[in-house]
């Protein structure tokens, strides 16, 4: 199964988690492709059968700048090719920001719902105030994601 992994990162942590996810999924036999800055055409050229978004949150609960162009394009076009794809969101944030905690991930989840992407796992929220090893902390959830894609 071909899995597109899209990341949105400010300081590089979400991108590192996405790269780690790519390695774990490849080790489990998936054809995993990751891009930190990408376009809808690049992703559709890969022809994914599933999608994973790993994103941090900026400012007042917004998406990182490197993810905004893709997000805006997808929101404006709602591409039919994505309808029915299994997907999930892994969000990084800091719970000390209160209501905007993992707001970037919530925006992606809402977009997935509008696009008809089928959420196969609840969003994972990794709290920067509780972890210094987000890659390792994501591993159990990523294993569940891989299992959900197989069923």
PDB file of C-alpha atoms in Angstrom, residues 62-119:
ATOM      1  CA  UNK A  62      -2.591  27.753  12.970  1.00  0.00           C
ATOM      2  CA  UNK A  63      -0.797  25.489  10.528  1.00  0.00           C
ATOM      3  CA  UNK A  64       2.914  25.998   9.826  1.00  0.00           C
ATOM      4  CA  UNK A  65       3.784  28.168   6.811  1.00  0.00           C
ATOM      5  CA  UNK A  66       5.211  25.234   4.836  1.00  0.00           C
ATOM      6  CA  UNK A  67       1.876  23.372   4.980  1.00  0.00           C
ATOM      7  CA  UNK A  68      -0.423  26.333   4.234  1.00  0.00           C
ATOM      8  CA  UNK A  69      -0.122  26.340   0.402  1.00  0.00           C
ATOM      9  CA  UNK A  70      -1.094  22.656   0.147  1.00  0.00           C
ATOM     10  CA  UNK A  71      -3.842  23.029   2.753  1.00  0.00           C
ATOM     11  CA  UNK A  72      -5.310  26.024   0.896  1.00  0.00           C
ATOM     12  CA  UNK A  73      -5.223  24.228  -2.451  1.00  0.00           C
ATOM     13  CA  UNK A  74      -6.902  21.125  -1.035  1.00  0.00           C
ATOM     14  CA  UNK A  75      -9.520  23.229   0.773  1.00  0.00           C
ATOM     15  CA  UNK A  76     -10.284  25.155  -2.427  1.00  0.00           C
ATOM     16  CA  UNK A  77     -10.451  22.142  -4.758  1.00  0.00           C
ATOM     17  CA  UNK A  78     -11.611  19.262  -2.495  1.00  0.00           C
ATOM     18  CA  UNK A  79     -10.059  16.749  -4.931  1.00  0.00           C
ATOM     19  CA  UNK A  80     -12.163  13.702  -5.700  1.00  0.00           C
ATOM     20  CA  UNK A  81      -9.045  11.496  -5.806  1.00  0.00           C
ATOM     21  CA  UNK A  82      -8.780  11.772  -2.017  1.00  0.00           C
ATOM     22  CA  UNK A  83     -12.380  10.771  -1.272  1.00  0.00           C
ATOM     23  CA  UNK A  84     -12.482   7.484   0.597  1.00  0.00           C
ATOM     24  CA  UNK A  85      -8.728   7.296   1.254  1.00  0.00           C
ATOM     25  CA  UNK A  86      -7.828   6.067   4.733  1.00  0.00           C
ATOM     26  CA  UNK A  87      -5.935   8.685   6.675  1.00  0.00           C
ATOM     27  CA  UNK A  88      -4.848   9.985  10.045  1.00  0.00           C
ATOM     28  CA  UNK A  89      -3.318  13.034  11.686  1.00  0.00           C
ATOM     29  CA  UNK A  90      -0.454  13.196  14.141  1.00  0.00           C
ATOM     30  CA  UNK A  91      -0.337  16.622  15.789  1.00  0.00           C
ATOM     31  CA  UNK A  92       2.409  18.247  17.821  1.00  0.00           C
ATOM     32  CA  UNK A  93       1.652  21.094  20.167  1.00  0.00           C
ATOM     33  CA  UNK A  94       2.096  22.512  23.636  1.00  0.00           C
ATOM     34  CA  UNK A  95      -0.801  22.119  26.051  1.00  0.00           C
ATOM     35  CA  UNK A  96       0.202  25.308  27.858  1.00  0.00           C
ATOM     36  CA  UNK A  97      -1.419  27.157  24.919  1.00  0.00           C
ATOM     37  CA  UNK A  98      -4.849  25.994  26.111  1.00  0.00           C
ATOM     38  CA  UNK A  99      -7.610  26.109  23.516  1.00  0.00           C
ATOM     39  CA  UNK A 100      -5.206  26.282  20.569  1.00  0.00           C
ATOM     40  CA  UNK A 101      -3.339  23.093  21.613  1.00  0.00           C
ATOM     41  CA  UNK A 102      -2.800  21.007  18.457  1.00  0.00           C
ATOM     42  CA  UNK A 103      -5.009  23.414  16.512  1.00  0.00           C
ATOM     43  CA  UNK A 104      -3.076  22.749  13.302  1.00  0.00           C
ATOM     44  CA  UNK A 105      -3.950  19.076  13.522  1.00  0.00           C
ATOM     45  CA  UNK A 106      -7.596  19.910  14.176  1.00  0.00           C
ATOM     46  CA  UNK A 107      -7.657  22.027  10.995  1.00  0.00           C
ATOM     47  CA  UNK A 108      -6.313  19.084   8.982  1.00  0.00           C
ATOM     48  CA  UNK A 109      -8.902  16.736  10.517  1.00  0.00           C
ATOM     49  CA  UNK A 110     -11.685  19.134   9.545  1.00  0.00           C
ATOM     50  CA  UNK A 111     -10.321  19.346   6.004  1.00  0.00           C
ATOM     51  CA  UNK A 112     -10.085  15.541   5.814  1.00  0.00           C
ATOM     52  CA  UNK A 113     -13.751  15.330   6.811  1.00  0.00           C
ATOM     53  CA  UNK A 114     -14.725  17.822   4.082  1.00  0.00           C
ATOM     54  CA  UNK A 115     -12.647  15.918   1.518  1.00  0.00           C
ATOM     55  CA  UNK A 116     -14.053  12.515   2.477  1.00  0.00           C
ATOM     56  CA  UNK A 117     -10.757  11.127   3.789  1.00  0.00           C
ATOM     57  CA  UNK A 118     -11.681   8.284   6.142  1.00  0.00           C
ATOM     58  CA  UNK A 119     -10.034   8.770   9.546  1.00  0.00           C
TER      59      UNK A 119
END
